[in-house]
Amino acid sequence: VLLLIDAQEGPMPQTRFVLSAALKMGLKPIVVLNKIDRPHAAPDRALNQAFDLFLELGANDEQLDFSHIYASGFNGYAIAKLTDTPKDLSPLFDLILTAAPPPPGNLELPFLMQAATISYDDYVGRQACGRILEGKIAKGDLITRVDRNGNHSQHKIARIEGHLGLKKIEIENAGAGDIVTISGIPEVDIGDTLCAPDQVVQLPPITLAEPTVSVEFCVNTSPFAGKNGKHITMNKLRERLMREKKANISLKIEEIPDRDDAIRVCGRGELHLAVLIEAMRRENFEMAISKPKVITKEVNGTVMEPMERVHVEVPEEFSGTVIEDLSRRKGELRSLETSEHGLTTMQFLVPTRGLMGYRNDFLTRTSGLGVLTSIFEDFAPWKGEMAGRTRGVLISNSGGKANGYALFNLQERGSLFVKPGDEVYEGMVVGQHARDNDLVVNAIKAKQLTNIRAAGSDENILLTPPRKFTLEQAIDYIADDELVEVTPHFIRLRKLYLTENERKRAGRD
């Protein structure tokens, strides 16, 4: 296995996660220090940090004696020593041949494999993907599936697929060491053991990470519903989500009591759910997405919430600002290091809910110069209440096309999310208020025309470019009483209740 580390940034939170998994499996990674061509690259420092990470994660003596190589993926070369002349990637391939052991396994032993991932095909159904540990298999063979509870069932192999470069190809047989996709086992799940019927064994099950975040997928009820998308009904949404669950088994789908216009989807973080939403969007689905909520659990009477390990890189002058922000969000500073180039690297442990809505603020607070990444760490006792978004929003009071004159006058109230000519509707969020309360505004108001004119009396309309959201940023931004309207061509923010009277009534209730 290759452990890829940025020669400038060093090990990231995701590096810790994948290295921990590799070490637990007894693997001895080859460390590849990439991006050595960058101006501020410090490959020796990154290598020392990698060694410290190996120690911290409990690597044994053999694993600590890892091989390493320097590379530049952008320029397409690898070198064994920093003083070597760069040519091509041959040194990396040579190192793999000498340092990586051949795959274990004996072709003469009975067939044995564990399903590492699951895929889904509309024609053959669920498919088990993994590496054959022992023996060989051919199309039409009988095998035994052993689930995590020890239950046995026999199946006939319908299809075997292997890989040729990046392509998936159908093959007639495969043997120990091959990575294959097997069809013909309808109920197969991650961690199930597939073995020969005359030699039934059960391998240790694979533990899946628990869902940490949930969102509600709702029917799009905005005035623009159905204008872009093809699939807009709850039945279509439910059918698509259930199909996704067959392959994406870390996804959890729940019906919401007393609601037939929404369904709750739980995943392993905002990005996990955003990838699904983006895929559905490209398939011509329309939907409205609620603000993500963390999933808590109770252990011995104590409420536990998900925590994330956060890696932050900012210019030194912004480090105090970030520490203050994340401390306010119940974060704990674990390490801090400033390089000779004035770049400060920090590690925090922060509740997942503390990061919701912060990534947008982080870019603003660091003038776009900061980098923030995070990965799930563990569950920890509930950290108490924390403040949410500090600014209100500007809400359109009517439908139509946004007018430049109206937007020009709204600029002093806050920052805008729309430009002249954009279609808006009542209840749509058209900007961020400069204060902490929501403000209902008229974004389509035109300048009153008269037949009296004086030279130079008209003001020149100068508009600041509107703030545009990606899907992840929009989901990150919204408050509890807001939704993200997702269509194939547009991402809009809106209030849960579109009219002002409905919002007042809901506030009283």
mmCIF file of C-alpha atoms in Angstrom, residues 242-408:
data_model
loop_
_atom_site.group_PDB
_atom_site.id
_atom_site.type_symbol
_atom_site.label_atom_id
_atom_site.label_comp_id
_atom_site.label_asym_id
_atom_site.label_seq_id
_atom_site.Cartn_x
_atom_site.Cartn_y
_atom_site.Cartn_z
ATOM 1 C CA MET A 242 -33.789 2.956 -1.719
ATOM 2 C CA ARG A 243 -31.837 2.008 -4.837
ATOM 3 C CA GLU A 244 -28.832 3.956 -3.523
ATOM 4 C CA LYS A 245 -29.024 2.133 -0.194
ATOM 5 C CA LYS A 246 -28.526 -1.213 -1.932
ATOM 6 C CA ALA A 247 -24.975 -0.225 -2.897
ATOM 7 C CA ASN A 248 -24.201 2.513 -0.369
ATOM 8 C CA ILE A 249 -24.817 0.471 2.754
ATOM 9 C CA SER A 250 -23.389 3.061 5.154
ATOM 10 C CA LEU A 251 -26.445 5.143 4.251
ATOM 11 C CA LYS A 252 -29.429 4.871 6.596
ATOM 12 C CA ILE A 253 -32.930 5.840 5.439
ATOM 13 C CA GLU A 254 -35.820 6.493 7.839
ATOM 14 C CA GLU A 255 -39.448 7.425 7.308
ATOM 15 C CA ILE A 256 -40.592 10.531 9.234
ATOM 16 C CA PRO A 257 -43.781 9.957 11.284
ATOM 17 C CA ASP A 258 -46.832 11.961 10.142
ATOM 18 C CA ARG A 259 -45.021 13.298 7.060
ATOM 19 C CA ASP A 260 -45.493 12.005 3.535
ATOM 20 C CA ASP A 261 -43.510 14.798 1.845
ATOM 21 C CA ALA A 262 -40.085 14.087 3.375
ATOM 22 C CA ILE A 263 -37.705 11.248 4.203
ATOM 23 C CA ARG A 264 -34.706 11.295 6.573
ATOM 24 C CA VAL A 265 -31.293 10.201 5.258
ATOM 25 C CA CYS A 266 -28.360 9.548 7.617
ATOM 26 C CA GLY A 267 -24.739 9.447 6.464
ATOM 27 C CA ARG A 268 -21.128 9.736 7.581
ATOM 28 C CA GLY A 269 -20.861 13.500 7.254
ATOM 29 C CA GLU A 270 -22.000 16.426 5.144
ATOM 30 C CA LEU A 271 -19.723 15.485 2.235
ATOM 31 C CA HIS A 272 -21.089 11.912 2.116
ATOM 32 C CA LEU A 273 -24.639 13.256 1.785
ATOM 33 C CA ALA A 274 -23.622 16.063 -0.603
ATOM 34 C CA VAL A 275 -22.144 13.504 -3.033
ATOM 35 C CA LEU A 276 -25.490 11.664 -3.103
ATOM 36 C CA ILE A 277 -27.465 14.897 -3.594
ATOM 37 C CA GLU A 278 -25.162 15.986 -6.437
ATOM 38 C CA ALA A 279 -25.553 12.592 -8.135
ATOM 39 C CA MET A 280 -29.362 12.839 -7.925
ATOM 40 C CA ARG A 281 -29.258 16.407 -9.196
ATOM 41 C CA ARG A 282 -27.400 15.251 -12.313
ATOM 42 C CA GLU A 283 -30.082 12.589 -12.814
ATOM 43 C CA ASN A 284 -32.732 15.343 -13.170
ATOM 44 C CA PHE A 285 -34.123 15.123 -9.637
ATOM 45 C CA GLU A 286 -35.549 18.143 -7.836
ATOM 46 C CA MET A 287 -35.701 18.284 -4.044
ATOM 47 C CA ALA A 288 -35.419 20.500 -0.987
ATOM 48 C CA ILE A 289 -32.771 19.691 1.634
ATOM 49 C CA SER A 290 -32.973 20.601 5.327
ATOM 50 C CA LYS A 291 -30.142 21.750 7.588
ATOM 51 C CA PRO A 292 -27.952 18.782 8.637
ATOM 52 C CA LYS A 293 -28.314 17.570 12.223
ATOM 53 C CA VAL A 294 -25.823 15.507 14.195
ATOM 54 C CA ILE A 295 -26.823 12.036 15.343
ATOM 55 C CA THR A 296 -26.274 11.515 19.062
ATOM 56 C CA LYS A 297 -26.318 8.304 21.072
ATOM 57 C CA GLU A 298 -26.622 7.466 24.754
ATOM 58 C CA VAL A 299 -23.955 5.431 26.570
ATOM 59 C CA ASN A 300 -24.529 4.573 30.253
ATOM 60 C CA GLY A 301 -26.907 7.506 30.614
ATOM 61 C CA THR A 302 -24.490 9.995 28.978
ATOM 62 C CA VAL A 303 -25.410 11.700 25.695
ATOM 63 C CA MET A 304 -22.550 11.280 23.200
ATOM 64 C CA GLU A 305 -21.986 13.359 20.072
ATOM 65 C CA PRO A 306 -19.628 12.866 17.083
ATOM 66 C CA MET A 307 -16.250 14.614 17.198
ATOM 67 C CA GLU A 308 -13.983 15.476 14.272
ATOM 68 C CA ARG A 309 -10.235 15.903 14.044
ATOM 69 C CA VAL A 310 -9.681 19.210 12.255
ATOM 70 C CA HIS A 311 -6.498 20.193 10.408
ATOM 71 C CA VAL A 312 -6.072 23.928 9.817
ATOM 72 C CA GLU A 313 -3.398 25.764 7.844
ATOM 73 C CA VAL A 314 -3.437 29.566 7.903
ATOM 74 C CA PRO A 315 -0.980 32.459 7.636
ATOM 75 C CA GLU A 316 0.371 33.191 11.116
ATOM 76 C CA GLU A 317 -1.587 36.442 11.517
ATOM 77 C CA PHE A 318 -4.925 34.546 11.318
ATOM 78 C CA SER A 319 -4.071 31.798 13.826
ATOM 79 C CA GLY A 320 -5.477 33.703 16.824
ATOM 80 C CA THR A 321 -8.754 34.335 14.989
ATOM 81 C CA VAL A 322 -9.190 30.637 14.135
ATOM 82 C CA ILE A 323 -8.332 29.508 17.680
ATOM 83 C CA GLU A 324 -10.898 31.958 19.062
ATOM 84 C CA ASP A 325 -13.580 30.814 16.578
ATOM 85 C CA LEU A 326 -13.121 27.078 17.160
ATOM 86 C CA SER A 327 -12.827 27.499 20.940
ATOM 87 C CA ARG A 328 -16.212 29.251 20.867
ATOM 88 C CA ARG A 329 -17.506 26.195 19.000
ATOM 89 C CA LYS A 330 -16.280 23.860 21.787
ATOM 90 C CA GLY A 331 -13.087 22.919 19.930
ATOM 91 C CA GLU A 332 -9.928 21.763 21.723
ATOM 92 C CA LEU A 333 -6.525 22.784 20.344
ATOM 93 C CA ARG A 334 -4.274 19.692 20.225
ATOM 94 C CA SER A 335 -1.185 20.989 18.415
ATOM 95 C CA LEU A 336 0.227 24.179 16.883
ATOM 96 C CA GLU A 337 3.294 24.663 14.715
ATOM 97 C CA THR A 338 4.490 27.676 12.717
ATOM 98 C CA SER A 339 6.872 27.167 9.796
ATOM 99 C CA GLU A 340 9.727 29.451 8.811
ATOM 100 C CA HIS A 341 7.513 30.731 5.976
ATOM 101 C CA GLY A 342 4.925 32.086 8.445
ATOM 102 C CA LEU A 343 2.386 29.292 7.877
ATOM 103 C CA THR A 344 0.693 28.012 11.051
ATOM 104 C CA THR A 345 -0.552 24.415 11.198
ATOM 105 C CA MET A 346 -3.039 23.480 13.931
ATOM 106 C CA GLN A 347 -4.906 20.344 14.989
ATOM 107 C CA PHE A 348 -8.240 20.560 16.840
ATOM 108 C CA LEU A 349 -10.881 18.192 18.164
ATOM 109 C CA VAL A 350 -14.250 19.821 17.412
ATOM 110 C CA PRO A 351 -17.854 18.558 17.718
ATOM 111 C CA THR A 352 -19.336 17.865 14.274
ATOM 112 C CA ARG A 353 -22.131 20.380 14.944
ATOM 113 C CA GLY A 354 -19.471 22.994 15.736
ATOM 114 C CA LEU A 355 -18.193 22.769 12.150
ATOM 115 C CA MET A 356 -21.638 23.126 10.583
ATOM 116 C CA GLY A 357 -21.820 26.558 9.029
ATOM 117 C CA TYR A 358 -18.230 27.401 9.953
ATOM 118 C CA ARG A 359 -16.422 26.575 6.715
ATOM 119 C CA ASN A 360 -17.933 29.603 4.963
ATOM 120 C CA ASP A 361 -17.039 31.863 7.907
ATOM 121 C CA PHE A 362 -13.533 30.368 7.974
ATOM 122 C CA LEU A 363 -12.799 31.477 4.406
ATOM 123 C CA THR A 364 -14.057 34.979 5.195
ATOM 124 C CA ARG A 365 -12.130 35.229 8.461
ATOM 125 C CA THR A 366 -8.870 34.114 6.803
ATOM 126 C CA SER A 367 -9.365 36.224 3.634
ATOM 127 C CA GLY A 368 -9.552 33.019 1.588
ATOM 128 C CA LEU A 369 -5.982 32.048 2.525
ATOM 129 C CA GLY A 370 -6.810 29.262 5.003
ATOM 130 C CA VAL A 371 -7.214 25.518 4.465
ATOM 131 C CA LEU A 372 -9.511 23.474 6.724
ATOM 132 C CA THR A 373 -10.027 19.703 6.497
ATOM 133 C CA SER A 374 -11.651 17.332 8.958
ATOM 134 C CA ILE A 375 -12.382 13.658 9.514
ATOM 135 C CA PHE A 376 -14.544 11.774 12.023
ATOM 136 C CA GLU A 377 -12.608 10.886 15.181
ATOM 137 C CA ASP A 378 -14.976 9.345 17.765
ATOM 138 C CA PHE A 379 -18.030 9.939 19.934
ATOM 139 C CA ALA A 380 -17.537 12.034 23.085
ATOM 140 C CA PRO A 381 -19.827 13.432 25.823
ATOM 141 C CA TRP A 382 -22.113 16.281 24.714
ATOM 142 C CA LYS A 383 -20.229 19.579 24.887
ATOM 143 C CA GLY A 384 -23.208 21.817 25.665
ATOM 144 C CA GLU A 385 -25.065 24.461 23.700
ATOM 145 C CA MET A 386 -23.268 26.628 21.156
ATOM 146 C CA ALA A 387 -24.188 29.655 19.063
ATOM 147 C CA GLY A 388 -25.330 29.173 15.478
ATOM 148 C CA ARG A 389 -25.071 31.516 12.488
ATOM 149 C CA THR A 390 -24.442 35.094 13.614
ATOM 150 C CA ARG A 391 -26.073 36.890 10.656
ATOM 151 C CA GLY A 392 -29.657 36.964 9.449
ATOM 152 C CA VAL A 393 -30.782 36.763 5.815
ATOM 153 C CA LEU A 394 -32.557 38.974 3.278
ATOM 154 C CA ILE A 395 -35.868 37.399 2.200
ATOM 155 C CA SER A 396 -37.726 38.294 -0.990
ATOM 156 C CA ASN A 397 -41.307 39.461 -0.396
ATOM 157 C CA SER A 398 -42.530 38.794 -3.944
ATOM 158 C CA GLY A 399 -41.828 36.911 -7.146
ATOM 159 C CA GLY A 400 -40.345 38.132 -10.420
ATOM 160 C CA LYS A 401 -36.977 39.106 -11.866
ATOM 161 C CA ALA A 402 -34.411 40.752 -9.597
ATOM 162 C CA ASN A 403 -33.954 44.403 -10.549
ATOM 163 C CA GLY A 404 -30.608 46.221 -10.560
ATOM 164 C CA TYR A 405 -32.090 49.362 -8.972
ATOM 165 C CA ALA A 406 -33.582 47.359 -6.081
ATOM 166 C CA LEU A 407 -30.402 45.345 -5.548
ATOM 167 C CA PHE A 408 -28.293 48.519 -5.556
#
